[in-house]
Tab-separated table of C-alpha atoms and ligand atoms in Angstrom:
chain	number	residue	atom	x	y	z
T	1	MET	CA	69.380	38.248	37.006
T	2	ARG	CA	70.781	38.965	40.444
T	3	THR	CA	71.910	35.811	42.235
T	4	PRO	CA	71.634	33.969	44.593
T	5	ILE	CA	67.989	33.109	43.960
T	6	LEU	CA	65.358	31.993	46.488
T	7	VAL	CA	62.360	29.969	45.249
T	8	THR	CA	59.342	29.700	47.593
T	9	GLY	CA	56.774	26.912	47.080
T	10	ALA	CA	59.570	25.100	45.234
T	11	LEU	CA	58.096	21.597	45.610
T	12	GLY	CA	54.963	22.481	43.642
T	13	GLN	CA	54.169	21.808	39.981
T	14	ILE	CA	56.063	24.858	38.693
T	15	GLY	CA	58.871	25.054	41.280
T	16	SER	CA	59.909	21.458	40.777
T	17	GLU	CA	60.804	22.299	37.158
T	18	LEU	CA	61.949	25.882	37.666
T	19	VAL	CA	64.552	24.985	40.321
T	20	PRO	CA	66.488	22.483	38.145
T	21	ALA	CA	66.399	24.950	35.212
T	22	LEU	CA	67.731	27.809	37.380
T	23	ARG	CA	70.414	25.537	38.869
T	24	GLU	CA	71.564	24.476	35.439
T	25	ARG	CA	71.808	28.103	34.341
T	26	TYR	CA	73.291	29.801	37.413
T	27	GLY	CA	74.842	26.930	39.427
T	28	ALA	CA	73.308	24.644	42.078
T	29	ASP	CA	74.682	26.633	45.023
T	30	GLN	CA	73.117	29.836	43.627
T	31	VAL	CA	69.526	28.585	43.951
T	32	VAL	CA	67.900	28.052	47.361
T	33	ALA	CA	64.764	25.917	47.076
T	34	SER	CA	62.193	26.241	49.887
T	35	ASP	CA	58.718	25.007	50.792
T	36	ILE	CA	56.419	24.517	53.772
T	37	ARG	CA	56.387	20.790	52.941
T	38	MET	CA	59.270	18.463	53.689
T	39	VAL	CA	60.057	15.512	51.431
T	40	PRO	CA	62.749	12.834	51.778
T	41	ARG	CA	66.197	14.048	50.690
T	42	SER	CA	66.120	11.591	47.764
T	43	GLU	CA	63.045	13.377	46.339
T	44	LEU	CA	64.688	16.815	46.479
T	45	PHE	CA	66.490	18.395	43.545
T	46	GLY	CA	69.893	16.753	44.020
T	47	GLU	CA	72.713	19.151	44.849
T	48	GLY	CA	71.896	22.608	46.202
T	49	PRO	CA	70.397	24.140	49.344
T	50	PHE	CA	66.843	23.496	50.594
T	51	GLU	CA	65.138	25.426	53.419
T	52	PHE	CA	61.888	24.771	55.258
T	53	LEU	CA	60.112	28.118	54.835
T	54	ASP	CA	56.540	29.184	55.578
T	55	CYS	CA	55.976	32.330	53.493
T	56	THR	CA	53.533	33.730	56.043
T	57	ARG	CA	56.387	34.013	58.606
T	58	GLN	CA	58.281	37.218	57.852
T	59	LYS	CA	61.155	36.644	60.305
T	60	ARG	CA	61.889	33.281	58.738
T	61	ILE	CA	61.899	34.742	55.195
T	62	GLN	CA	64.221	37.493	56.394
T	63	GLU	CA	66.552	34.958	58.035
T	64	VAL	CA	66.880	32.915	54.819
T	65	VAL	CA	67.259	36.001	52.588
T	66	GLN	CA	70.005	37.412	54.817
T	67	ARG	CA	71.855	34.127	55.362
T	68	TYR	CA	72.199	33.444	51.623
T	69	ARG	CA	72.398	37.155	50.583
T	70	ILE	CA	69.510	36.555	48.181
T	71	GLY	CA	69.345	38.846	45.108
T	72	THR	CA	66.141	37.541	43.458
T	73	VAL	CA	63.054	35.796	44.880
T	74	TYR	CA	60.771	33.636	42.752
T	75	HIS	CA	57.705	33.666	44.982
T	76	LEU	CA	55.630	30.649	43.902
T	77	ALA	CA	53.980	29.637	47.210
T	78	ALA	CA	50.197	29.977	46.890
T	79	LEU	CA	46.912	28.078	47.074
T	80	LEU	CA	45.502	27.391	43.610
T	81	SER	CA	42.007	28.159	42.296
T	82	ALA	CA	39.983	25.062	43.268
T	83	VAL	CA	41.685	24.731	46.687
T	84	ALA	CA	41.284	28.469	47.348
T	85	GLU	CA	37.527	28.183	46.704
T	86	GLN	CA	37.332	25.450	49.370
T	87	LYS	CA	39.411	27.429	51.896
T	88	PRO	CA	39.044	31.126	51.021
T	89	GLN	CA	40.320	32.412	54.393
T	90	VAL	CA	43.504	30.322	54.234
T	91	ALA	CA	43.956	31.345	50.589
T	92	TRP	CA	43.860	35.032	51.528
T	93	GLU	CA	46.392	34.494	54.305
T	94	VAL	CA	48.819	32.463	52.165
T	95	ASN	CA	48.399	34.292	48.840
T	96	MET	CA	48.186	37.866	50.138
T	97	GLY	CA	49.790	37.574	53.589
T	98	GLY	CA	52.672	35.583	52.113
T	99	LEU	CA	53.171	37.988	49.223
T	100	TYR	CA	53.088	41.052	51.491
T	101	ARG	CA	55.741	39.555	53.773
T	102	VAL	CA	57.957	38.525	50.854
T	103	LEU	CA	57.697	42.053	49.425
T	104	GLU	CA	58.538	43.616	52.790
T	105	VAL	CA	61.661	41.467	53.152
T	106	ALA	CA	62.590	42.217	49.528
T	107	ARG	CA	62.155	45.955	50.187
T	108	GLU	CA	64.509	45.778	53.179
T	109	SER	CA	67.094	43.614	51.393
T	110	ARG	CA	66.650	45.166	47.898
T	111	CYS	CA	65.818	41.860	46.155
T	112	ALA	CA	64.153	41.562	42.761
T	113	VAL	CA	60.862	39.613	42.959
T	114	PHE	CA	59.045	37.445	40.414
T	115	VAL	CA	55.381	36.667	41.229
T	116	PRO	CA	53.214	34.558	38.904
T	117	SER	CA	49.705	35.884	38.358
T	118	SER	CA	47.104	33.934	36.438
T	119	ILE	CA	44.271	34.044	33.900
T	120	GLY	CA	42.279	33.777	37.162
T	121	ALA	CA	42.988	37.485	37.707
T	122	PHE	CA	40.307	38.172	35.067
T	123	GLY	CA	36.570	37.742	35.580
T	124	PRO	CA	33.209	37.459	33.848
T	125	GLY	CA	33.304	41.170	32.871
T	126	THR	CA	36.643	40.779	31.031
T	127	PRO	CA	36.583	40.517	27.206
T	128	ARG	CA	36.960	36.755	26.650
T	129	ARG	CA	38.632	36.655	23.216
T	130	ARG	CA	42.126	38.095	22.735
T	131	THR	CA	41.885	39.496	26.286
T	132	PRO	CA	43.920	42.747	26.247
T	133	GLN	CA	46.937	43.389	28.491
T	134	ASP	CA	45.160	46.277	30.223
T	135	THR	CA	41.466	45.556	30.708
T	136	ILE	CA	38.667	44.982	33.236
T	137	GLN	CA	39.766	42.747	36.134
T	138	ARG	CA	36.832	41.950	38.407
T	139	PRO	CA	37.350	38.260	39.328
T	140	THR	CA	34.647	36.402	41.267
T	141	THR	CA	36.861	33.757	42.937
T	142	MET	CA	39.062	34.127	46.018
T	143	TYR	CA	42.018	32.948	43.899
T	144	GLY	CA	41.322	35.693	41.368
T	145	VAL	CA	40.867	38.322	44.065
T	146	THR	CA	44.288	37.440	45.515
T	147	LYS	CA	45.885	37.398	42.067
T	148	VAL	CA	44.627	40.818	40.973
T	149	SER	CA	45.420	42.270	44.425
T	150	GLY	CA	48.882	40.721	44.179
T	151	GLU	CA	49.477	42.342	40.781
T	152	LEU	CA	48.520	45.742	42.219
T	153	LEU	CA	50.646	45.269	45.336
T	154	CYS	CA	53.708	44.308	43.270
T	155	ASP	CA	53.231	47.353	41.019
T	156	TYR	CA	52.838	49.519	44.142
T	157	TYR	CA	56.160	48.282	45.575
T	158	HIS	CA	57.786	49.068	42.238
T	159	LEU	CA	56.329	52.576	41.973
T	160	ARG	CA	56.603	53.520	45.641
T	161	PHE	CA	59.857	51.818	46.695
T	162	GLY	CA	61.591	51.211	43.367
T	163	LEU	CA	61.526	47.452	43.906
T	164	ASP	CA	62.232	45.361	40.790
T	165	THR	CA	58.979	43.362	40.724
T	166	ARG	CA	57.933	41.446	37.602
T	167	GLY	CA	55.268	38.869	36.787
T	168	VAL	CA	53.301	37.032	34.129
T	169	ARG	CA	49.679	35.933	33.959
T	170	PHE	CA	50.030	32.210	33.405
T	171	PRO	CA	47.352	30.153	31.729
T	172	GLY	CA	46.899	26.497	32.801
T	173	ILE	CA	50.314	24.816	32.929
T	174	ILE	CA	50.759	21.287	31.556
T	175	SER	CA	53.654	19.150	32.775
T	176	HIS	CA	54.663	15.540	33.396
T	177	SER	CA	56.966	15.787	36.450
T	178	ALA	CA	55.085	16.975	39.552
T	179	PRO	CA	51.298	16.604	39.855
T	180	PRO	CA	49.208	19.784	39.547
T	181	GLY	CA	48.210	21.511	42.790
T	182	GLY	CA	44.400	21.778	42.606
T	183	GLY	CA	43.668	24.200	39.776
T	184	THR	CA	40.783	24.376	37.318
T	185	THR	CA	43.014	23.448	34.382
T	186	ASP	CA	44.328	20.240	36.063
T	187	TYR	CA	42.209	18.169	33.661
T	188	ALA	CA	44.707	18.926	30.891
T	189	VAL	CA	47.394	17.103	32.910
T	190	ASP	CA	45.210	14.297	34.329
T	191	ILE	CA	43.951	13.387	30.843
T	192	PHE	CA	47.472	12.399	29.712
T	193	HIS	CA	48.076	10.135	32.733
T	194	GLU	CA	44.701	8.440	32.273
T	195	ALA	CA	45.265	8.092	28.513
T	196	VAL	CA	48.573	6.300	29.052
T	197	HIS	CA	47.372	4.152	31.982
T	198	HIS	CA	43.741	3.343	31.074
T	199	GLY	CA	43.033	4.615	27.534
T	200	ARG	CA	40.057	6.641	28.760
T	201	TYR	CA	39.318	9.797	30.787
T	202	THR	CA	36.335	11.305	32.608
T	203	CYS	CA	36.597	15.087	32.397
T	204	PHE	CA	35.320	17.509	35.062
T	205	LEU	CA	34.838	20.358	32.539
T	206	ARG	CA	32.340	20.525	29.650
T	207	ALA	CA	33.548	19.347	26.229
T	208	ASP	CA	33.432	22.868	24.730
T	209	THR	CA	35.249	24.751	27.536
T	210	SER	CA	37.984	26.698	25.757
T	211	LEU	CA	40.933	27.823	27.906
T	212	ASP	CA	44.447	29.140	27.457
T	213	MET	CA	47.185	26.597	28.240
T	214	MET	CA	50.992	26.405	28.198
T	215	TYR	CA	53.538	23.578	28.282
T	216	MET	CA	55.950	23.721	31.241
T	217	PRO	CA	59.171	24.299	29.222
T	218	ASP	CA	57.612	27.516	27.896
T	219	ALA	CA	56.476	28.560	31.396
T	220	VAL	CA	60.031	28.101	32.735
T	221	LYS	CA	61.431	30.001	29.744
T	222	ALA	CA	59.012	32.901	30.406
T	223	MET	CA	60.009	33.124	34.082
T	224	ILE	CA	63.726	33.232	33.316
T	225	GLU	CA	63.535	35.499	30.257
T	226	LEU	CA	61.356	38.079	32.002
T	227	MET	CA	63.730	38.310	34.980
T	228	GLU	CA	66.687	38.665	32.597
T	229	ALA	CA	64.942	41.328	30.475
T	230	ASP	CA	66.299	44.865	30.198
T	231	PRO	CA	64.250	46.928	32.718
T	232	GLU	CA	64.455	49.955	30.398
T	233	ARG	CA	62.211	48.162	27.906
T	234	LEU	CA	59.497	47.199	30.418
T	235	ARG	CA	56.464	49.470	30.284
T	236	HIS	CA	54.386	46.893	32.149
T	237	ARG	CA	55.516	44.830	35.109
T	238	ASN	CA	52.728	43.056	37.002
T	239	ALA	CA	51.696	41.169	35.173
T	240	PHE	CA	52.264	40.337	31.485
T	241	ASN	CA	49.738	38.279	29.523
T	242	VAL	CA	51.556	35.250	28.087
T	243	ALA	CA	49.876	32.778	25.747
T	244	ALA	CA	50.890	29.626	23.896
T	245	MET	CA	47.812	27.569	22.890
T	246	GLN	CA	44.054	27.411	23.377
T	247	PHE	CA	41.912	24.267	23.314
T	248	THR	CA	38.784	22.579	24.669
T	249	PRO	CA	38.692	19.122	26.341
T	250	GLU	CA	37.207	17.835	23.072
T	251	THR	CA	40.068	19.105	20.872
T	252	LEU	CA	42.707	17.904	23.351
T	253	ALA	CA	41.109	14.455	23.428
T	254	ALA	CA	41.112	14.352	19.607
T	255	GLU	CA	44.816	15.244	19.561
T	256	ILE	CA	45.635	12.522	22.122
T	257	ALA	CA	43.573	9.983	20.154
T	258	LYS	CA	45.992	10.444	17.216
T	259	HIS	CA	48.678	8.813	19.407
T	260	VAL	CA	46.682	6.548	21.786
T	261	GLU	CA	44.618	4.079	19.808
T	262	GLY	CA	41.018	3.768	21.004
T	263	PHE	CA	41.323	6.635	23.514
T	264	THR	CA	37.893	7.821	24.711
T	265	ILE	CA	36.666	10.721	26.843
T	266	ASP	CA	33.413	11.219	28.743
T	267	TYR	CA	32.212	14.024	30.985
T	268	ARG	CA	31.081	14.372	34.612
T	269	VAL	CA	31.017	18.138	35.110
T	270	ASP	CA	32.068	19.583	38.478
T	271	PRO	CA	29.909	22.711	38.849
T	272	VAL	CA	32.473	24.557	41.014
T	273	ARG	CA	35.371	24.176	38.582
T	274	GLN	CA	33.091	24.692	35.547
T	275	ALA	CA	31.917	28.019	37.023
T	276	ILE	CA	35.539	29.072	37.587
T	277	ALA	CA	36.501	28.099	34.015
T	278	ASP	CA	33.457	29.944	32.610
T	279	SER	CA	34.633	33.152	34.317
T	280	TRP	CA	38.083	33.006	32.643
T	281	PRO	CA	39.168	34.213	29.169
T	282	ASP	CA	39.410	31.907	26.129
T	283	SER	CA	42.648	33.420	24.899
T	284	LEU	CA	45.033	36.222	25.914
T	285	ASP	CA	46.576	38.950	23.762
T	286	ASP	CA	50.257	38.682	24.709
T	287	SER	CA	51.611	41.377	22.358
T	288	ALA	CA	52.977	43.474	25.281
T	289	ALA	CA	55.173	40.547	26.425
T	290	ARG	CA	56.307	39.967	22.827
T	291	GLU	CA	57.213	43.636	22.329
T	292	GLU	CA	58.734	44.452	25.717
T	293	TRP	CA	60.854	41.343	26.382
T	294	GLY	CA	60.660	39.200	23.278
T	295	TRP	CA	58.248	36.516	24.533
T	296	SER	CA	57.704	33.696	22.063
T	297	PRO	CA	56.476	30.200	23.028
T	298	GLU	CA	57.904	27.054	21.447
T	299	TYR	CA	55.139	24.490	21.995
T	300	ASP	CA	51.715	24.374	20.313
T	301	LEU	CA	49.046	21.698	20.927
T	302	PRO	CA	50.489	18.967	18.622
T	303	ALA	CA	54.101	19.482	19.841
T	304	MET	CA	53.065	19.504	23.518
T	305	THR	CA	50.873	16.389	23.131
T	306	GLU	CA	53.648	14.417	21.457
T	307	ASP	CA	56.220	15.406	24.075
T	308	MET	CA	53.908	14.742	27.064
T	309	LEU	CA	53.030	11.250	25.819
T	310	ALA	CA	56.655	10.408	25.025
T	311	ASN	CA	57.765	11.438	28.519
T	312	LEU	CA	54.957	9.627	30.343
T	313	ARG	CA	55.566	6.448	28.317
T	314	ARG	CA	59.289	6.649	29.073
T	315	LYS	CA	58.473	6.747	32.790
T	316	LEU	CA	56.164	3.763	32.515
T	317	GLY	CA	58.652	1.688	30.539
T	318	PRO	CA	58.534	-0.224	27.243
T	319	ALA	CA	55.236	-2.055	28.036
T	320	SER	CA	53.276	1.122	27.394
T	321	GLU	CA	54.766	1.827	23.949
X	1	LIG	N1	50.097	25.594	37.758
X	1	LIG	C1	49.356	26.448	37.056
X	1	LIG	O1	48.648	26.045	36.141
X	1	LIG	C2	49.405	27.930	37.389
X	1	LIG	C3	48.770	28.827	36.525
X	1	LIG	C4	48.783	30.190	36.829
X	1	LIG	C5	49.484	30.650	37.937
X	1	LIG	N2	50.110	29.744	38.766
X	1	LIG	C6	50.795	30.276	39.947
X	1	LIG	O2	52.114	29.768	40.031
X	1	LIG	C7	52.472	29.588	41.402
X	1	LIG	C8	52.943	28.161	41.619
X	1	LIG	O3	51.917	27.289	41.206
X	1	LIG	P1	52.073	25.688	41.274
X	1	LIG	O4	51.198	25.159	40.199
X	1	LIG	O5	53.485	25.281	41.325
X	1	LIG	O6	51.331	25.414	42.657
X	1	LIG	P2	51.406	24.093	43.575
X	1	LIG	O7	50.150	24.059	44.378
X	1	LIG	O8	51.766	22.912	42.762
X	1	LIG	O9	52.639	24.452	44.515
X	1	LIG	C9	52.579	25.442	45.510
X	1	LIG	C10	53.600	25.124	46.566
X	1	LIG	O10	53.491	26.108	47.597
X	1	LIG	C11	53.687	25.466	48.838
X	1	LIG	N3	53.060	26.267	49.890
X	1	LIG	C12	51.756	26.356	50.253
X	1	LIG	N4	51.612	27.169	51.304
X	1	LIG	C13	52.845	27.625	51.629
X	1	LIG	C14	53.357	28.495	52.621
X	1	LIG	N5	52.554	29.064	53.533
X	1	LIG	N6	54.687	28.749	52.644
X	1	LIG	C15	55.524	28.195	51.741
X	1	LIG	N7	55.107	27.329	50.787
X	1	LIG	C16	53.781	27.056	50.731
X	1	LIG	C17	53.026	24.095	48.686
X	1	LIG	O11	53.567	23.162	49.606
X	1	LIG	C18	53.380	23.747	47.229
X	1	LIG	O12	54.569	22.970	47.142
X	1	LIG	C19	51.239	29.996	42.211
X	1	LIG	O13	51.350	31.344	42.591
X	1	LIG	C20	50.117	29.848	41.229
X	1	LIG	O14	49.022	30.681	41.551
X	1	LIG	C21	50.079	28.412	38.503
């Protein structure tokens, strides 16, 4: 990986765990965190630079990239699926306008670029089970439209300008540090907080909605391993299917109930998020990622559930044990 590294949208759910992992691996001064939000210094990532950066402002991106002589950009800034459905025009501007400007600056400064795509880049016409790496992508949400367009744009910059662009299609990401940013799979994070605090959860998706999910340590591992992979071995670039586990709200609740006595779940379905979930695959075929850069997740449903609950209980203190 070429350092120094710039992370956009670094205060979000993924960035807040990626930045510490990158700093541990490459050194705190080698990783510039940035976001359009400002938080008190005490809530930042400790040592290491932070820049206020709006990814829709090209001059500002260029300024930061040049000042730190950035070698790799992890471009995470985006509006997520549920938020993008509420504000489709803003989502286009941030997700596509931001990506285009990041790619232009990267082209001028010869940076490598990582861009996360999503299972949202698929649509109702996509085969739902074992969704292939190369398949029909006709999403029906603004989020999905920006994600599939982003994949194509990143591949175009690679083919046309020789830019080192790489990406993965993430499923729903589960984590205990930062709250999720308004996605359709947020229930799989909320359920753990409610289980620990109240012993019950009201779910906004139907009990039988099966979706692909991944625990954050595996997501961070994927982002680092792909950017460190030998480019000679990559036949695909934007973006690799990556998978770790599939479950429904019902099976997740049953797993949590093994650790939280008396835990119960009920359902109040949100039609907007249910429609989004219904247009996404159940499970991805990630054999291309396994073959081309050795992808292999560490956490399945039982291991993730145990670790999430242990971490949340630790934060709450001994009373919750
Ligand atoms: N979390 C998931 O489950 C998931 C799944 C698939 C793909 N992804 C993708 O991963 C990336 C990061 O997701 P996340 O979950 O951390 O999202 P998030 O919503 O938690 O964080 C996004 C961050 O981007 C920042 N941001 C918004 N507009 C900006 C702008 N104009 N300029 C700079 N920063 C801006 C926000 O302040 C926020 O801190 C996104 O591209 C998302 O589509 C996430």
